mmCIF file of C-alpha atoms in Angstrom:
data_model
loop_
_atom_site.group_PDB
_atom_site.id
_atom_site.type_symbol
_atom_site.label_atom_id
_atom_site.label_comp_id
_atom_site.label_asym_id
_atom_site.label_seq_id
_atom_site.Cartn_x
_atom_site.Cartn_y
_atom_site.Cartn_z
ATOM 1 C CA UNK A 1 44.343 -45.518 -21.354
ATOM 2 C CA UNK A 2 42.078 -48.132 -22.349
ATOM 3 C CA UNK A 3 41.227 -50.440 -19.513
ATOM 4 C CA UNK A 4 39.907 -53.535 -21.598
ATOM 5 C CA UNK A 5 42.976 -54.892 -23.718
ATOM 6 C CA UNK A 6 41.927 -58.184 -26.177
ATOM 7 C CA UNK A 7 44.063 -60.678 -27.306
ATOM 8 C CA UNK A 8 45.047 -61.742 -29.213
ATOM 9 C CA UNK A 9 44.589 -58.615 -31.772
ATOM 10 C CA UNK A 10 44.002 -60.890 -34.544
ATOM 11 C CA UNK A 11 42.733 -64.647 -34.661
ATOM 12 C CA UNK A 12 42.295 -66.680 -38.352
ATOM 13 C CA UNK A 13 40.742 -70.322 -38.237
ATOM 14 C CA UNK A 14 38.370 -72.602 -40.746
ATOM 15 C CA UNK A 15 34.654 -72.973 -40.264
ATOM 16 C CA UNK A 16 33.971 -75.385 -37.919
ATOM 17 C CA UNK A 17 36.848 -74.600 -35.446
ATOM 18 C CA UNK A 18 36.249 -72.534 -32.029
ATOM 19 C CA UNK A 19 37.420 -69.123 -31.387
ATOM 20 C CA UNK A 20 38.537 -68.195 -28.079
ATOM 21 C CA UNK A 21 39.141 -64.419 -27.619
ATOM 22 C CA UNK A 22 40.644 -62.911 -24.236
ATOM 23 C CA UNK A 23 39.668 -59.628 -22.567
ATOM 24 C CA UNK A 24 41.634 -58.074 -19.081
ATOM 25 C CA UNK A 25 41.216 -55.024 -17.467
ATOM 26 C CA UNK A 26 43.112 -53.222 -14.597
ATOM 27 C CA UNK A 27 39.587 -51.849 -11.943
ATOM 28 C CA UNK A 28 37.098 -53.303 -10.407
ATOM 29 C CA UNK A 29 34.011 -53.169 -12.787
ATOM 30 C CA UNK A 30 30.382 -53.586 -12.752
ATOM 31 C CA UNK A 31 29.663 -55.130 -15.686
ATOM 32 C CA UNK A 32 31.682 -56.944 -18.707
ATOM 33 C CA UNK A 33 30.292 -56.338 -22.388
ATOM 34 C CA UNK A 34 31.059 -57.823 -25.703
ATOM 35 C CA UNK A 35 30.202 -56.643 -28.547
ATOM 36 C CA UNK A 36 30.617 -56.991 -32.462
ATOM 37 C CA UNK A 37 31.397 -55.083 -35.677
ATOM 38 C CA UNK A 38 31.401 -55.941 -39.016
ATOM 39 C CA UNK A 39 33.698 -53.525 -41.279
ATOM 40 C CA UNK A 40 33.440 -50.440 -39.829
ATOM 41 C CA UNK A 41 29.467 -50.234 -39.091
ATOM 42 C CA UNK A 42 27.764 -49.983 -35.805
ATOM 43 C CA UNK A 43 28.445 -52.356 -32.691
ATOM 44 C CA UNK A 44 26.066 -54.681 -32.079
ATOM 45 C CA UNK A 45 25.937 -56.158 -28.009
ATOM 46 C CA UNK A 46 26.670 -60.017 -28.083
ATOM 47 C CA UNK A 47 26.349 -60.871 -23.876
ATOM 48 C CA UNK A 48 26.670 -58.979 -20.661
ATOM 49 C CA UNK A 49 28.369 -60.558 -17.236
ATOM 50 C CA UNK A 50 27.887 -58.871 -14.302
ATOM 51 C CA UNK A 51 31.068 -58.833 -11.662
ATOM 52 C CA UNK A 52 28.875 -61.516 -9.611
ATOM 53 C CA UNK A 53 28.370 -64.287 -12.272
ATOM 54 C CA UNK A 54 31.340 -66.367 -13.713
ATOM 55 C CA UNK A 55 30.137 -67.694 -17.390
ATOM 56 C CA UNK A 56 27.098 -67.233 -19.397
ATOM 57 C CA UNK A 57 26.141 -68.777 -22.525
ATOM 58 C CA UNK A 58 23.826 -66.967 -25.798
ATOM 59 C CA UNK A 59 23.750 -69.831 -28.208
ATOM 60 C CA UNK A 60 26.788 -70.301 -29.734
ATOM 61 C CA UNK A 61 28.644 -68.217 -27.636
ATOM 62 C CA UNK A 62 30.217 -68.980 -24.185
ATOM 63 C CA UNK A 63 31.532 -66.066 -22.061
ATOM 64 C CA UNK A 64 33.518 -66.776 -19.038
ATOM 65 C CA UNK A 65 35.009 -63.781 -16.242
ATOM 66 C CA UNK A 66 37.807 -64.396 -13.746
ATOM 67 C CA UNK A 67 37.249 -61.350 -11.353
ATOM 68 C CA UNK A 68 40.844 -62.276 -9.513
ATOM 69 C CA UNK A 69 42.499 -62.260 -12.591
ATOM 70 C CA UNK A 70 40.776 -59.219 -14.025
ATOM 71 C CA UNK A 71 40.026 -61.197 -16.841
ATOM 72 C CA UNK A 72 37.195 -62.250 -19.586
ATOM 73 C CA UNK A 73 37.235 -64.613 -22.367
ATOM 74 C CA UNK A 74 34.401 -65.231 -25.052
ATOM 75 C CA UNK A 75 34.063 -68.167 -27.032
ATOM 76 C CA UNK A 76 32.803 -68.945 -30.224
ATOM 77 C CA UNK A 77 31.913 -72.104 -30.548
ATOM 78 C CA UNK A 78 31.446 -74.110 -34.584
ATOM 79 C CA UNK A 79 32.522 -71.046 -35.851
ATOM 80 C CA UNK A 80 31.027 -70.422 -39.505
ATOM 81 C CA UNK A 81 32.599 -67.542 -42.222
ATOM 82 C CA UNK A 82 29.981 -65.194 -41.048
ATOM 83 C CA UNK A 83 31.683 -65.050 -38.038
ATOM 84 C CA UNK A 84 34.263 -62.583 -39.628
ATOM 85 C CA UNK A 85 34.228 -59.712 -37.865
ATOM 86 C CA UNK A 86 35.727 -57.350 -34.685
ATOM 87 C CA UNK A 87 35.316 -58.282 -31.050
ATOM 88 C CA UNK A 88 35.579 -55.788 -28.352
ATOM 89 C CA UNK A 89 34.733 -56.114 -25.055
ATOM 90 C CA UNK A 90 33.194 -52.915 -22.814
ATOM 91 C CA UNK A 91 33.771 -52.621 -18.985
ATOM 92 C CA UNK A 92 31.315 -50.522 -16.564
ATOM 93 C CA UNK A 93 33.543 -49.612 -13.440
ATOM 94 C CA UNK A 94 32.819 -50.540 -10.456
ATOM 95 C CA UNK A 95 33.547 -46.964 -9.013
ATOM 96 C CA UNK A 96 30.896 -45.834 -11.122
ATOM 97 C CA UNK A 97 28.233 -47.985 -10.578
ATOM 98 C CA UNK A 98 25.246 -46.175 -9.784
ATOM 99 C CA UNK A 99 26.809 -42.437 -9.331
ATOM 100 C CA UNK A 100 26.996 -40.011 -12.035
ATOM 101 C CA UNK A 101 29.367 -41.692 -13.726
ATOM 102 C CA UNK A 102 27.449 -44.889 -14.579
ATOM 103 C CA UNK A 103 27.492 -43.858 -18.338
ATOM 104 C CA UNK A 104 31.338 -44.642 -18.916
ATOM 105 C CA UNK A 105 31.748 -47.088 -20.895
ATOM 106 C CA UNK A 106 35.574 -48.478 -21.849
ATOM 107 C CA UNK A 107 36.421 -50.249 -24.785
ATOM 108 C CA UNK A 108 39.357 -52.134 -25.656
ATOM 109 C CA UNK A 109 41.201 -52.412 -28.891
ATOM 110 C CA UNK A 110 39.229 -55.296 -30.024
ATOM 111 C CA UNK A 111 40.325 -58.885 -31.886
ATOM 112 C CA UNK A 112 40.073 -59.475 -35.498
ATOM 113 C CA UNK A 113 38.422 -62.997 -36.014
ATOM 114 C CA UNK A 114 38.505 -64.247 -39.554
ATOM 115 C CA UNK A 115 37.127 -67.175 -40.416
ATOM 116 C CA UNK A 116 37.995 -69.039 -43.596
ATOM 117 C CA UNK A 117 35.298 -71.014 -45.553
ATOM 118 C CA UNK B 1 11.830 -50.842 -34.606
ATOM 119 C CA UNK B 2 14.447 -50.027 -32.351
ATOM 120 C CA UNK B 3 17.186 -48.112 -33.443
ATOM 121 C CA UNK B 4 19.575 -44.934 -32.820
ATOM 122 C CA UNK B 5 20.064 -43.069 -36.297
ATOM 123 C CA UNK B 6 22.909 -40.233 -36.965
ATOM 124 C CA UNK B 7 23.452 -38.063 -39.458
ATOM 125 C CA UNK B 8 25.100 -37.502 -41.853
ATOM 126 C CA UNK B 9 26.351 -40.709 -42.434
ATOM 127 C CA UNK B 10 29.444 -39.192 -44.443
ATOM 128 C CA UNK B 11 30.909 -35.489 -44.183
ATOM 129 C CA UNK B 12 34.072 -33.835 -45.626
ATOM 130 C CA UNK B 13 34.876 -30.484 -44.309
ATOM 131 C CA UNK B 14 37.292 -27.764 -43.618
ATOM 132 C CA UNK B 15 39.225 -26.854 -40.722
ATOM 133 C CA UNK B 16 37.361 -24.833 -39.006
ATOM 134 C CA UNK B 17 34.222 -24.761 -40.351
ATOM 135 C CA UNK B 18 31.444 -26.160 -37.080
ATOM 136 C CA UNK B 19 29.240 -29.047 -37.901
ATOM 137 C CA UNK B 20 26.456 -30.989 -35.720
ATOM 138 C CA UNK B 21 26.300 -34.744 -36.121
ATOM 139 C CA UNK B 22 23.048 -35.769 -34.785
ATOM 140 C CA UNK B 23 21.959 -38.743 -33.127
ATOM 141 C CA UNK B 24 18.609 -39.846 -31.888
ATOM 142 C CA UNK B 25 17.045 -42.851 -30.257
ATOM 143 C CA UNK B 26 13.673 -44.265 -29.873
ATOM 144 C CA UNK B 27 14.025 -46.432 -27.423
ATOM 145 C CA UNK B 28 13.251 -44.087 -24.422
ATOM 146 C CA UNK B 29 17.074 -44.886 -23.445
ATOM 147 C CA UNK B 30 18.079 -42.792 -20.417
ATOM 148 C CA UNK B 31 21.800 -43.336 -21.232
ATOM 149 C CA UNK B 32 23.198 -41.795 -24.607
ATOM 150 C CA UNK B 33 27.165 -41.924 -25.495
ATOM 151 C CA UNK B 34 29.407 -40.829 -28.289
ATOM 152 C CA UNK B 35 32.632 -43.196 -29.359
ATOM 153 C CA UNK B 36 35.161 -42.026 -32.080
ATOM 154 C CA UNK B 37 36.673 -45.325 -33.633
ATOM 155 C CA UNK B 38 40.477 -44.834 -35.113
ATOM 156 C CA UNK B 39 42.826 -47.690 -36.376
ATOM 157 C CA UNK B 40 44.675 -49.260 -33.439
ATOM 158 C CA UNK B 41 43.029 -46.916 -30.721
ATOM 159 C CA UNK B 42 39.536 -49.133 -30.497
ATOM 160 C CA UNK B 43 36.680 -47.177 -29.150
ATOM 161 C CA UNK B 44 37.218 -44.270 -27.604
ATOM 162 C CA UNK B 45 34.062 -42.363 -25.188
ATOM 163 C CA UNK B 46 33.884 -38.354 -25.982
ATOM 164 C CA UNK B 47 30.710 -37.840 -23.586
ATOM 165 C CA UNK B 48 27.980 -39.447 -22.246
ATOM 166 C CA UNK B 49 24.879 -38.453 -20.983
ATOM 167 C CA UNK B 50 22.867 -39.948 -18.592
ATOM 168 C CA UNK B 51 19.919 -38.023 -18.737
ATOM 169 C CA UNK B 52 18.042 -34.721 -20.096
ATOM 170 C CA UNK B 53 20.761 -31.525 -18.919
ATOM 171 C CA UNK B 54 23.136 -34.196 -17.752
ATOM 172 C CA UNK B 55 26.074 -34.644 -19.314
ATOM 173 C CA UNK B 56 29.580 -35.925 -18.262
ATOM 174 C CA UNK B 57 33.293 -35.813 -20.380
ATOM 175 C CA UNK B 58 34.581 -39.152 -21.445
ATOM 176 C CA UNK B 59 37.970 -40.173 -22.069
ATOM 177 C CA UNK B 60 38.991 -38.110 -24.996
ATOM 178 C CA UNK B 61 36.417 -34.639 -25.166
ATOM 179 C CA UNK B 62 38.393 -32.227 -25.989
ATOM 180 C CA UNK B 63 37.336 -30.387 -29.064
ATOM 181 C CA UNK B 64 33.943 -31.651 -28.718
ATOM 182 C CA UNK B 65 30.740 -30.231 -27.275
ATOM 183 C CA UNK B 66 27.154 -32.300 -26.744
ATOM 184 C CA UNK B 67 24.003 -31.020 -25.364
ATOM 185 C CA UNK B 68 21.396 -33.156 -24.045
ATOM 186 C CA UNK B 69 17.905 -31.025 -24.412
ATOM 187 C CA UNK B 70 15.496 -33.946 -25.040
ATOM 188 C CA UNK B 71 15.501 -37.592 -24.153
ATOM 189 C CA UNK B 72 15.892 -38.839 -27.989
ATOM 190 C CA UNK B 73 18.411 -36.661 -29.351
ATOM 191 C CA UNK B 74 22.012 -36.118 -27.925
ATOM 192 C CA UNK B 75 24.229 -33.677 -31.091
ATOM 193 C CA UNK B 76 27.490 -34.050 -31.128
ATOM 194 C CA UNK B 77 29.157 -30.304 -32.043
ATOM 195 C CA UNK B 78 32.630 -29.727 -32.944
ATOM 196 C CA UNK B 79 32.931 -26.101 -32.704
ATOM 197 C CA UNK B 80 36.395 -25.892 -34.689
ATOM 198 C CA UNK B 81 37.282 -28.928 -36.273
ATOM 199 C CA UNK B 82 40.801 -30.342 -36.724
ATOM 200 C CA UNK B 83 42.035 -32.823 -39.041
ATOM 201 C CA UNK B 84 42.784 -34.679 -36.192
ATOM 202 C CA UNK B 85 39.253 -35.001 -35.217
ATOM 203 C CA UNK B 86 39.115 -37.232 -38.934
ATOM 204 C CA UNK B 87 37.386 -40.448 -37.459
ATOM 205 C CA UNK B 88 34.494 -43.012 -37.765
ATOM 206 C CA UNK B 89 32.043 -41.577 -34.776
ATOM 207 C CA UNK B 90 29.244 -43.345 -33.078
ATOM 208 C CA UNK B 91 26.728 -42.945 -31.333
ATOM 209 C CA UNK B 92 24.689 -45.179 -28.658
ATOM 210 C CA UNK B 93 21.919 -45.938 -25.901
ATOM 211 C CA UNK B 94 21.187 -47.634 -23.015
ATOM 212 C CA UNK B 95 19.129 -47.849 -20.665
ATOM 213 C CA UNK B 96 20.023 -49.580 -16.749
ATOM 214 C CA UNK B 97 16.789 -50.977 -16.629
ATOM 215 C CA UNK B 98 15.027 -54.068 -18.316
ATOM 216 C CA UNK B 99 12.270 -52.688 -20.562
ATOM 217 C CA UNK B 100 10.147 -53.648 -23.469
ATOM 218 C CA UNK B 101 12.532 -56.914 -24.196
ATOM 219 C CA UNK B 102 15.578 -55.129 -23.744
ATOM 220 C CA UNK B 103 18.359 -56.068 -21.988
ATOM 221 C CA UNK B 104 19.243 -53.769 -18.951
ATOM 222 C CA UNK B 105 22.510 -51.987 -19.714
ATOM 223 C CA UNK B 106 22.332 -53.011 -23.346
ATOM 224 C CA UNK B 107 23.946 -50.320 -25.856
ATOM 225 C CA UNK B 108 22.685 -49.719 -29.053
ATOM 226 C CA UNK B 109 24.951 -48.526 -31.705
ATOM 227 C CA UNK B 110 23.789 -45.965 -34.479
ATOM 228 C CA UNK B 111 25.607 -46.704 -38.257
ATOM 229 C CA UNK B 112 28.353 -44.548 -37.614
ATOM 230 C CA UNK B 113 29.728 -40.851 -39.295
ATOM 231 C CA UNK B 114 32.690 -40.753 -41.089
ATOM 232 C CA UNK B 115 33.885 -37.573 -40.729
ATOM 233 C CA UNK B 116 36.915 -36.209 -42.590
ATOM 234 C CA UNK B 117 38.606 -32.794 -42.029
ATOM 235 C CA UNK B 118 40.714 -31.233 -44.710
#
């Protein structure tokens, strides 16, 4: 089952507004990921947040992560057309920090952001 | 530049009939993974390796094989396909440590296969 689930699934504003996108998960994890895809090519990593830190910002984007509520949200902020495009977010369990199983890697179902000119 | 590249990029095939999609990175990544991507289901992990000879299953290997022979190249083998293996594949690398400007724990997606199985 996945262990990151987004909402909402799919999000439509104008330029200029902010997205907010939600992320939870059910273990205790490592790491929190988000990533990106424009129609259907390869991911590309937006910001990592480590269990131990509770928001980080990369320009434009502002990613916050409730570790009691098992929970993650990433904002866009001024959001422009080029925006358009899937968000997932990634989780690194906890449980597999540092063992053999460091290489899993869980992916929710990911939010559809368009964003109207 | 740093990239992961697969191929082929697009492949129609027959039940049955093996195929390799390869991927390879040049990053010096210790981590590679491989993700199928089907409508409504996200990203799913078939393996990951985290190192030459080391592999581990992911959430949904069945009907796949990997091998993991040299740092830069981790093939993805379906021995039998099934038209239920028809998905968008990908792979990617990582690495847990900062290097070169990269961000520790960082994965880099290759373009993606398409893969359809008659």
């Amino acid at each position: 089952s996945q262990q990151g689930e987004e909402d909402p699934q799919a999000l439509s504003i104008q330029e200029g507004e902010n997205a907010t996108m939600n992320c939870s998960y059910k273990t205790s994890i490592n790491n929190l990921q988000w990533y990106r895809q424009n129609s259907g090519r390869g991911l590309v990593h937006l910001i990592l947040i480590r269990s131990n830190e509770r928001e980080k910002h990369s320009g434009r984007l502002r990613v916050t992560l409730d570790t009691s509520k098992k929970s993650s949200s990433l904002l866009i902020t001024a959001s422009r057309a080029a925006d358009t495009a899937s968000y997932f977010c990634a989780t690194r369990d906890e449980a597999n920090a540092g063992g053999t199983s460091y290489g899993k890697l869980t992916f929710g179902q990911g939010t559809i952001l368009t964003v109207h000119p | 530049e740093a990239q992961v590249t697969q191929n082929p990029r697009y492949l129609i095939t027959v039940t049955g009939k093996k195929l390799t999609v390869t991927c390879s990175q040049n990053m010096n990544h210790e981590y590679m993974s491989w993700y199928r991507q089907d409508p409504g289901l996200g990203l799913r992990q078939i393996y990951y390796s985290m190192n030459v000879e080391v592999t581990d299953k992911g959430d949904v290997p069945e009907g796949y094989k990997v091998s993991r022979k040299e740092k830069r190249n981790f093939p993805l083998i379906l021995e039998s396909p099934s038209p239920n293996q028809t998905s968008l594949y990908f792979c990617a690398s990582s690495s847990p440590f900062m290097s070169a400007g990269l961000a520790a724990d960082e994965q880099f997606f290759g373009p993606g296969t398409r893969l359809t199985v008659l």
